[in-house]
Coordinates of C-alpha atoms in Angstrom, one line a residue:
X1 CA 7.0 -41.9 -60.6
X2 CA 10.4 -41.5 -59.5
X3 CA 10.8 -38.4 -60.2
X4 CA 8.1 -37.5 -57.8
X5 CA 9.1 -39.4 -55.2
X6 CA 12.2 -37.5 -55.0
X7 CA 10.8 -33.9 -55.7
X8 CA 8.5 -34.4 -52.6
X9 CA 11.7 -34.9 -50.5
X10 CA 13.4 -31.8 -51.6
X11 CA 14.5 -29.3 -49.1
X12 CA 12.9 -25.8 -50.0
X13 CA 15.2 -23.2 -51.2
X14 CA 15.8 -21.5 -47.6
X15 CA 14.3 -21.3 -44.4
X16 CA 14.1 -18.2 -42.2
X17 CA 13.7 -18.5 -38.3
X18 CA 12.8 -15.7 -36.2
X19 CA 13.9 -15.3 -32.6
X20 CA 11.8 -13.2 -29.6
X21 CA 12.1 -12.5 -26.4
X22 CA 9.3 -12.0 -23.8
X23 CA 7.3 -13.7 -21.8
X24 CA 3.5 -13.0 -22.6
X25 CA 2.4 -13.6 -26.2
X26 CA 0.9 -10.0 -26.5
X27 CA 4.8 -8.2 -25.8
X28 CA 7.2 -10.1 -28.0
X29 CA 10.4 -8.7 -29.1
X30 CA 11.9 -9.8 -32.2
X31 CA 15.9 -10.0 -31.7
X32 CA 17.4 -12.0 -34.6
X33 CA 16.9 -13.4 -37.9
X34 CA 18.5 -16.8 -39.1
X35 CA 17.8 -16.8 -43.1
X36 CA 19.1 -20.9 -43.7
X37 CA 20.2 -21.4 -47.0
X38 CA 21.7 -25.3 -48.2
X39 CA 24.7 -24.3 -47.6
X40 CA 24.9 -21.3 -45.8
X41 CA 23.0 -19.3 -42.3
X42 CA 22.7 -15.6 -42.3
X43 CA 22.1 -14.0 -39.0
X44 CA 20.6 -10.3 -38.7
X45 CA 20.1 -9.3 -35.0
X46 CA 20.8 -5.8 -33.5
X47 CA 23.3 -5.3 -31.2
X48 CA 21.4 -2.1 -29.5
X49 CA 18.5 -4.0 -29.3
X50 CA 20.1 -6.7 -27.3
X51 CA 22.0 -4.5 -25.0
X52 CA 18.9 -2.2 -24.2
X53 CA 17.2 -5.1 -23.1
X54 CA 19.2 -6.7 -21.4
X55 CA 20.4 -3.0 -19.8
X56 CA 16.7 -2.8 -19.0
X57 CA 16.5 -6.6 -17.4
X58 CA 18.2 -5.8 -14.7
X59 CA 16.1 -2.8 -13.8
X60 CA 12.0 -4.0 -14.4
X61 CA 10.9 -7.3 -14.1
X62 CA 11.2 -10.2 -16.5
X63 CA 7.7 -9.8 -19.0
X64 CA 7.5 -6.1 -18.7
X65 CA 5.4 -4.4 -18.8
X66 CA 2.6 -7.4 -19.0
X67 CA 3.7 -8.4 -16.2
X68 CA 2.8 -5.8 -13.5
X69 CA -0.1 -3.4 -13.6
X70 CA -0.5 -0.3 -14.9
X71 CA 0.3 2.2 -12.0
X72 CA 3.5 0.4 -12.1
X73 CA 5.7 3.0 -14.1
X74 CA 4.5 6.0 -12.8
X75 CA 4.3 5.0 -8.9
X76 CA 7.9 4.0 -9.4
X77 CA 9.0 7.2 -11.0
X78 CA 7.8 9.3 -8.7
X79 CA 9.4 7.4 -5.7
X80 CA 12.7 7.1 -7.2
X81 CA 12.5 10.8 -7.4
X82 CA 11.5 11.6 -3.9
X83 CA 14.1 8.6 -3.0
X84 CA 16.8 10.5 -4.8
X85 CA 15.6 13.5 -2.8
X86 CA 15.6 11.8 0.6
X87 CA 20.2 10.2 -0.3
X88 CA 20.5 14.3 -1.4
X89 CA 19.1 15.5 2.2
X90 CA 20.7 12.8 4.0
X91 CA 23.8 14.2 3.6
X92 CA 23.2 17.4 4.8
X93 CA 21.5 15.8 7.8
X94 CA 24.6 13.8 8.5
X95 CA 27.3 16.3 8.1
X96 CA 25.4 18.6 10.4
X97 CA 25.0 15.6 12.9
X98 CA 28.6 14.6 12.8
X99 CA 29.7 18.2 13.2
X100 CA 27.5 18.0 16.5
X101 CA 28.8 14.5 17.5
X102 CA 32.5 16.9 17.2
X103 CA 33.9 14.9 14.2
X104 CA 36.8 16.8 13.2
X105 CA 37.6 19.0 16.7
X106 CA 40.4 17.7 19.1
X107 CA 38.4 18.2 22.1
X108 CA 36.0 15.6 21.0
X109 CA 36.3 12.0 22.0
X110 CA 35.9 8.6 20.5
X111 CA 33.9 7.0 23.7
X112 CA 32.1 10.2 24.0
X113 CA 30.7 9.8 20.4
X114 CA 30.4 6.1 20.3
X115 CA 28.2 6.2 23.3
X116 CA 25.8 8.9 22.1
X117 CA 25.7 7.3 18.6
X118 CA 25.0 3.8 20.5
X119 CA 22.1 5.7 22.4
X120 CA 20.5 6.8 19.1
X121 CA 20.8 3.3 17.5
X122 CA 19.3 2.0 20.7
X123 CA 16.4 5.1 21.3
X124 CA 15.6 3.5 17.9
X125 CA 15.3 -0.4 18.1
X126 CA 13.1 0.5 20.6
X127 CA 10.7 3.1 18.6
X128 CA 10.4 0.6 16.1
X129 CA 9.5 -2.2 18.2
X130 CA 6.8 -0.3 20.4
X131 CA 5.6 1.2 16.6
X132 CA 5.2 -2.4 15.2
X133 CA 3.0 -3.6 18.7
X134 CA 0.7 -0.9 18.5
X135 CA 0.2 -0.6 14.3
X136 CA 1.5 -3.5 12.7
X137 CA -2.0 -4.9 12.2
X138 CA -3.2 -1.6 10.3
X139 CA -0.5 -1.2 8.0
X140 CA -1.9 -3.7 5.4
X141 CA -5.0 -2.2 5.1
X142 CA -4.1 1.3 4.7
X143 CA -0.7 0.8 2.6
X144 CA -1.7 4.4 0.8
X145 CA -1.8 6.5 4.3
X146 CA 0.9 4.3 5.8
X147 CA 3.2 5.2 2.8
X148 CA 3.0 8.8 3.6
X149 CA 3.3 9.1 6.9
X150 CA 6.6 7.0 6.7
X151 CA 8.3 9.3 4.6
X152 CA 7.0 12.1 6.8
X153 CA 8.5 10.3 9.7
X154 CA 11.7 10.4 8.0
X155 CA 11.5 13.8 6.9
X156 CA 11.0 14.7 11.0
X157 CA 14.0 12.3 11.6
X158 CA 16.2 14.1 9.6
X159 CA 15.0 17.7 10.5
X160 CA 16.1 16.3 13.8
X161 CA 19.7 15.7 12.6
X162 CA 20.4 19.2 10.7
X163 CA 18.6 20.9 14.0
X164 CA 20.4 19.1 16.7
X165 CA 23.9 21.5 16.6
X166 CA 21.8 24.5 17.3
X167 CA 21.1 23.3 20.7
X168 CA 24.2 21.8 21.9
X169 CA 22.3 20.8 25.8
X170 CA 19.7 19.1 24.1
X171 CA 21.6 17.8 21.7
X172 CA 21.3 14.0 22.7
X173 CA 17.8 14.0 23.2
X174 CA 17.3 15.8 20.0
X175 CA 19.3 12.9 17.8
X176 CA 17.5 10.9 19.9
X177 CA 13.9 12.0 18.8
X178 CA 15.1 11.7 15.5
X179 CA 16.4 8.3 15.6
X180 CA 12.5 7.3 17.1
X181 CA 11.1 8.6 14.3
X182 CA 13.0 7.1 11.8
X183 CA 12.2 3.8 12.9
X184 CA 9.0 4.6 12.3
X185 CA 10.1 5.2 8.7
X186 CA 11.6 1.0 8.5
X187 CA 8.8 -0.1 9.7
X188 CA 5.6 1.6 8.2
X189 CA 8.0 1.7 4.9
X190 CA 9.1 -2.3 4.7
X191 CA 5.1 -3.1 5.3
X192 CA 3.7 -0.9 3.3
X193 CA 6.3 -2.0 0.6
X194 CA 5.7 -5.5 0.9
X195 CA 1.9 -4.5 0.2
X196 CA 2.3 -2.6 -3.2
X197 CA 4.7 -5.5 -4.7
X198 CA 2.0 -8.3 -4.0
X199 CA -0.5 -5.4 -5.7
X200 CA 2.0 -5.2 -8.8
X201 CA 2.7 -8.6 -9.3
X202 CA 0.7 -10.0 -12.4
X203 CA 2.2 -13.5 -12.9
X204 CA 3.1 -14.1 -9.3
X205 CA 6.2 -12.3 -9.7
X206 CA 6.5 -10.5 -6.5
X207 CA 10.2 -11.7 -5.7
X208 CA 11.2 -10.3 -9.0
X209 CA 9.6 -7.4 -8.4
X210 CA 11.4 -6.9 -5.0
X211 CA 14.5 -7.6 -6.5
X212 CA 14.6 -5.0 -9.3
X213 CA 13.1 -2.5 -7.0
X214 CA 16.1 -2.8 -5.1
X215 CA 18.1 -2.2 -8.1
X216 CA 16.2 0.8 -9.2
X217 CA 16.5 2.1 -4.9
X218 CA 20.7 1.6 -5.7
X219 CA 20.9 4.0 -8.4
X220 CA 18.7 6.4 -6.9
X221 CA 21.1 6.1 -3.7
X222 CA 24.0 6.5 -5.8
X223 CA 23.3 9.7 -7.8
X224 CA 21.9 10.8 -4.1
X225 CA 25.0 10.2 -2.6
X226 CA 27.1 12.0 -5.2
X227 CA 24.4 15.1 -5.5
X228 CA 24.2 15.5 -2.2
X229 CA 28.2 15.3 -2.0
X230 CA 28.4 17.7 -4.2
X231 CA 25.7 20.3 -2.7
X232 CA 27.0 19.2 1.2
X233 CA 30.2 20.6 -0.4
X234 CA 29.2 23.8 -1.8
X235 CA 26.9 24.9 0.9
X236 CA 29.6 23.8 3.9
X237 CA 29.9 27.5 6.1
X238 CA 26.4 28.5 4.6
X239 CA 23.6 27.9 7.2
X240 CA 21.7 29.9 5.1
X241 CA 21.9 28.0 1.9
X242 CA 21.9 24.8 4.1
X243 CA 18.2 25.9 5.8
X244 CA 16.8 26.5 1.6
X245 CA 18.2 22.8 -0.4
X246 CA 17.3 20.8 2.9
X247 CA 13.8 22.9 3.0
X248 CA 13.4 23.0 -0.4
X249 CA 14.1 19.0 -1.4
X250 CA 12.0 18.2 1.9
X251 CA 9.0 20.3 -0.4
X252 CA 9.6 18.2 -3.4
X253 CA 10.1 15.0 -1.5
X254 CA 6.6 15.0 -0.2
X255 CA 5.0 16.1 -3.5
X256 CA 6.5 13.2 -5.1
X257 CA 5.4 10.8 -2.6
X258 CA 1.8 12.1 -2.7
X259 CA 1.7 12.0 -6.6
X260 CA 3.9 8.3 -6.0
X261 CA 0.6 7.2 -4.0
X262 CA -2.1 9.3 -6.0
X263 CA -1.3 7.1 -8.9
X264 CA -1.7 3.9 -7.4
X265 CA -5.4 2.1 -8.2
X266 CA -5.6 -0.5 -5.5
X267 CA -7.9 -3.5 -5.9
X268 CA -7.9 -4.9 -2.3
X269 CA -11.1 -3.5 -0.3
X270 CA -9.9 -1.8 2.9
X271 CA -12.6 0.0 4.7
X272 CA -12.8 3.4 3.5
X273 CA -12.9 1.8 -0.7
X274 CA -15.4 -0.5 0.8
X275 CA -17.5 2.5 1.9
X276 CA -16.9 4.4 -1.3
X277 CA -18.0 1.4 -3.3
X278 CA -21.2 0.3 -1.9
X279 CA -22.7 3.8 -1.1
X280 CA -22.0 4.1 -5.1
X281 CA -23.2 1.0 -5.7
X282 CA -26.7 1.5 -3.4
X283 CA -27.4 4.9 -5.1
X284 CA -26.8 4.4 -8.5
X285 CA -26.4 0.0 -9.0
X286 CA -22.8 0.5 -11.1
X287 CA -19.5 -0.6 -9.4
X288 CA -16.8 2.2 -9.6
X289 CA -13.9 1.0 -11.2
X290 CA -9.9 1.0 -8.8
X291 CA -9.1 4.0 -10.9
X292 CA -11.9 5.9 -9.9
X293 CA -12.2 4.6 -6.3
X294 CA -8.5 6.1 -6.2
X295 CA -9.3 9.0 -7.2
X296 CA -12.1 9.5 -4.2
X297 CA -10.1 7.5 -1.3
X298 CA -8.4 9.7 1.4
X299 CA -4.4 9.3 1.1
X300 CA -4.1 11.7 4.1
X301 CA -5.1 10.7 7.7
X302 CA -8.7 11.5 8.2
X303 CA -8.4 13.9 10.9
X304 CA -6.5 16.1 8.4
X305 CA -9.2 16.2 6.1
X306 CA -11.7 18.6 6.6
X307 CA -15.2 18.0 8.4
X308 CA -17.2 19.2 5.5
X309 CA -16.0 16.8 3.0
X310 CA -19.1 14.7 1.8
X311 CA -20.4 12.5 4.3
X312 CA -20.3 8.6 2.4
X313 CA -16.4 8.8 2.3
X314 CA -16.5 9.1 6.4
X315 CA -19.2 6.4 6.6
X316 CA -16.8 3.5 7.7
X317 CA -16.2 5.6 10.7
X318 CA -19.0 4.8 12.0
X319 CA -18.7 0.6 12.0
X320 CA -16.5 -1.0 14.9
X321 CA -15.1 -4.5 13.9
X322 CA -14.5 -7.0 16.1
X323 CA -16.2 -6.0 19.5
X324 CA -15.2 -7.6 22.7
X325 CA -18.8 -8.6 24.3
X326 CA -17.6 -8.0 27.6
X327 CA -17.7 -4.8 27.0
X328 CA -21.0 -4.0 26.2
X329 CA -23.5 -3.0 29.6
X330 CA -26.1 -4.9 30.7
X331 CA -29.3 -3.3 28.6
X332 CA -26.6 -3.9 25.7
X333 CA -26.0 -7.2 26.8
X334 CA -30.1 -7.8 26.3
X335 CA -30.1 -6.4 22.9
X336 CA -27.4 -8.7 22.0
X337 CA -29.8 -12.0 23.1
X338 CA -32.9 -10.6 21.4
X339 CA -30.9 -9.5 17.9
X340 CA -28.6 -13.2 18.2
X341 CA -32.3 -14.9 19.0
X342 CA -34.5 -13.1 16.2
X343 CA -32.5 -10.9 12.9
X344 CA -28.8 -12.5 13.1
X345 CA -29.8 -16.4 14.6
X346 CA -28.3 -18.0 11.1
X347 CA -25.8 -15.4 10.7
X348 CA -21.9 -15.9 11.6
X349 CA -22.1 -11.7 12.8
X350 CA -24.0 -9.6 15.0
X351 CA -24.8 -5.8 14.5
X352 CA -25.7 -3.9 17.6
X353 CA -26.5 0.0 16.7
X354 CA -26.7 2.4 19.6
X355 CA -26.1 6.6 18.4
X356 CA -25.7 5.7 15.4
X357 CA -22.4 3.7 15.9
X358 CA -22.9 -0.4 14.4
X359 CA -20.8 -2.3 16.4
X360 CA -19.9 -5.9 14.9
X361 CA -19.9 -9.0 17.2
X362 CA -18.1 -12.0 14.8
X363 CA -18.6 -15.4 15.4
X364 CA -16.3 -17.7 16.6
X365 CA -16.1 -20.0 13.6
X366 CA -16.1 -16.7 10.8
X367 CA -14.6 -16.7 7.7
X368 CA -12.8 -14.1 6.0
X369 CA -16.1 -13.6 3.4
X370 CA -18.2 -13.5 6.9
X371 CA -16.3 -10.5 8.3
X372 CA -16.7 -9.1 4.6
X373 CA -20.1 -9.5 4.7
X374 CA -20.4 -8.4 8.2
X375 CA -18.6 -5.1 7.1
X376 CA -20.9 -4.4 4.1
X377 CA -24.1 -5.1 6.3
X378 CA -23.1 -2.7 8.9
X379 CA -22.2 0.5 6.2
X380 CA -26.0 -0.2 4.7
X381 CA -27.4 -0.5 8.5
X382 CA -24.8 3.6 9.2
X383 CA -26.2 4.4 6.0
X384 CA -30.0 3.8 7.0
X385 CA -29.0 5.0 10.7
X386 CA -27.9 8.5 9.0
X387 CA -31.5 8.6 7.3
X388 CA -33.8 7.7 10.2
X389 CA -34.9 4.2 8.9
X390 CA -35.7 1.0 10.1
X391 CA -32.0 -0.7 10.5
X392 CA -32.3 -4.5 11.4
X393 CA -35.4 -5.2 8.8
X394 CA -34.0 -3.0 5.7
X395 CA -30.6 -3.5 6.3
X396 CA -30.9 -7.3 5.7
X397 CA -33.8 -6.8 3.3
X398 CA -31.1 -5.2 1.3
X399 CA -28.6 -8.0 1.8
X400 CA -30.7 -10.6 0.7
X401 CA -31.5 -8.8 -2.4
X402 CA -28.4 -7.0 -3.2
X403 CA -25.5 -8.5 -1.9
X404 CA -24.4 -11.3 -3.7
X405 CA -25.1 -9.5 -6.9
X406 CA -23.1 -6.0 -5.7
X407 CA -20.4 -8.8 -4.6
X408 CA -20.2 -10.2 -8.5
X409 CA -20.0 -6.7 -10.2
X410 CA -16.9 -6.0 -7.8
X411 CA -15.0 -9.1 -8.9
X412 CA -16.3 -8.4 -12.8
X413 CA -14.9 -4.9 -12.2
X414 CA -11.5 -6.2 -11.2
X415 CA -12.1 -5.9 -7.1
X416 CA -10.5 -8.9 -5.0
X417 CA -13.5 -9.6 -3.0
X418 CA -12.0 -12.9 -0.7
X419 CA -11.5 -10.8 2.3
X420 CA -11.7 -7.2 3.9
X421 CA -8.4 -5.8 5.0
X422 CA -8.8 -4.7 8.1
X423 CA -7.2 -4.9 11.8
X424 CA -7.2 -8.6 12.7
X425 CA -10.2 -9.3 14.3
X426 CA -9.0 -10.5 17.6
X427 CA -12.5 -10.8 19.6
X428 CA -15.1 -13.3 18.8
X429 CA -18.0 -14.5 20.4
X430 CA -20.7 -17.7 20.0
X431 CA -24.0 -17.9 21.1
X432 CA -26.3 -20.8 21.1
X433 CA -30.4 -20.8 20.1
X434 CA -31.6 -22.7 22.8
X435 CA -35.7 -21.7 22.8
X436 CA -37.0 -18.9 21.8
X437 CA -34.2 -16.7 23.0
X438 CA -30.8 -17.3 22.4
X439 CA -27.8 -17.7 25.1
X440 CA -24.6 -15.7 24.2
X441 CA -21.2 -16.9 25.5

């Protein structure tokens, strides 16, 4: 009895412990091996191992890659390559505008150059404040188009530079222009940036997202900065050779920001993927999936797409959100009664079609799902405009059938459906059903 007492206290022979690193269950990495022995541990770990990761910590974020989505790796590829391209042009833009400035020739002097560089700083501040007023509000909800047209910006800002000693009268204004157009670049770039971390960020992880971008941005700026040392150095005296890198990297820097925005699959609804969605949606009942919504959506600014291009993907053109009443006419101003009075007197929205444009009136006391709603209603009412229909009656026909289910395949389909991102809706209206006709404020 004794001697089983004491056997079912005995320590087993040895004991092995493994160690991992990760964060989510599903991307574990084993990194050591403690074997424990009574009197002896044995530890088996690779040093390569280690070192990789932790080479690799400082450049992704923590839990990678189940931790960000899976347009992560490609997007940022291709930017740090047009981001190395941008350091490389940069300083042939900046030797050339230097040269201008008269860096380097005695007849140049220090006030002289400090007050024209203090004019293009200043040109500058300002761009980017009066840029911010007038499109701050749209930058959120078309982070694709916004992305390219920054870098575009910056490609015009540093043309600017490298063109400005060729026109030595001009040449303040010139540098000036550039300096505007640049500041375009911060802002469109630092908004539309702090729209694709939040759209990465798996495990709420934005800041850490943000951070190692930075870090991944600093390597690209150093190998920039010694390439474009290097080729500024070679090509000095050569106008010629000059023109072809900065022409030819401005080529390759756009291509890699269109294929840096091609592969992103958003899953915010912005108008034109609203569009794209529920025309799908009303012709065939399936939701279309971010990947293939990305695929359809317009990266370019409309008006440099061409007319002929089918008509659903333009449909959202044809909605106006967020219409000041006091700008509607008088016989407008009667519609509006009889539509708040009669189709719209529980609804938080009003849809006024006139030439086949749906303007939407929102309610003072909207939420974000009303102006959502509000959005959706007015594509089906464009889309039953477009084929000579009855608007008010089918429109909300097909919203009371429709909606709510179209609504719960988006969000099974990986859509976030809590809210439209558009231009803040900045005009709002109330009206109160008094009789039989209804009183709009």
């Amino acid at each position: 009895m004794e001697d089983e007492h004491s056997q079912t206290h005995l320590s087993p022979e040895y004991t092995v412990i493994e160690e991992w690193n990760g964060t989510a269950s599903s991307d574990l990495t084993k990194t050591a091996t403690l074997t424990i022995t009574r009197d002896s541990v044995q530890k088996s770990a690779s040093r390569f191992n280690n070192f990789s990761r932790r080479f690799l910590d400082a450049f992704v974020p923590e839990g990678f890659p189940s931790s960000v989505t899976p347009d992560y790796i490609p997007y940022q590829i291709w930017d740090s390559l047009q981001g190395l391209s941008t350091y490389v042009r940069t300083m042939l833009s900046t030797q050339a505008l230097l040269s201008a400035i008269g860096v380097g020739e005695k007849s140049a002097t220090v006030i002289g150059a400090t007050f024209q560089w203090f004019l293009r700083d200043l040109t500058g501040m300002l761009g980017g404040v009066l840029f911010t007023f007038y499109q701050g509000a749209n930058l959120d909800s078309n982070a694709k188009m916004w992305r390219l047209v920054a870098d575009l910006m910056n490609d015009i800002g540093m043309l600017m530079d490298l063109v400005s000693p060729l026109f030595p009268s001009a040449f303040l204004f010139i540098v000036c222009l550039g300096s505007i157009s640049r500041s375009f670049t911060g802002v469109a770039s630092g908004a539309t940036r702090a729209a694709l971390t939040q759209h990465f960020a798996l495990q709420d992880n934005a800041a850490d997202i943000s951070a190692k971008e930075g870090s991944q941005e600093t390597v690209a700026t150093m190998l920039g900065m010694v390439l474009g040392m290097f080729l500024a150095r070679i090509t000095l005296g050569h106008s010629l050779a000059i023109w072809f890198s900065f022409l030819s990297l401005t080529i390759f820097h756009m291509y890699a920001n269109y294929k840096a925005v091609r592969c992103l699959s958003l899953t915010t609804l912005n108008c034109e993927r609203s569009s794209i969605l529920l025309l799908h949606f009303m012709e065939t009942g399936q939701v279309l999936t971010p990947k293939q919504v990305s695929a359809m959506e317009h990266v370019l600014p409309l008006w440099m797409t061409s007319r002929s291009t089918n008509r659903v993907k333009f449909l959202h053109q044809w909605v106006r959100l967020g219409i000041r009443i006091s700008s509607f006419n008088c016989s407008e101003m009667l519609d509006l009664s009889h539509l708040a009075g009669s189709h719209y007197n529980k609804a938080k929205y009003i849809l006024h079609e006139k030439k086949g444009i749906v303007s939407i009136v929102m309610h003072k006391d909207s939420t974000a799902a009303d102006v959502l709603q509000a959005f959706m209603h007015a594509l089906v009412m464009a889309d039953l405009v477009h084929k000579d229909r009855s608007v008010h009656l089918e429109s909300q026909s097909w919203m009371a059938k429709y909606y709510e289910v179209f609504i719960l395949k988006l969000q099974s389909s990986g859509w976030k459906s809590e809210r439209l991102l558009s231009p803040s809706v900045v005009w709002k209206a109330n009206w109160l059903s008094r009789s039989s006709d209804e009183k709009l404020d």
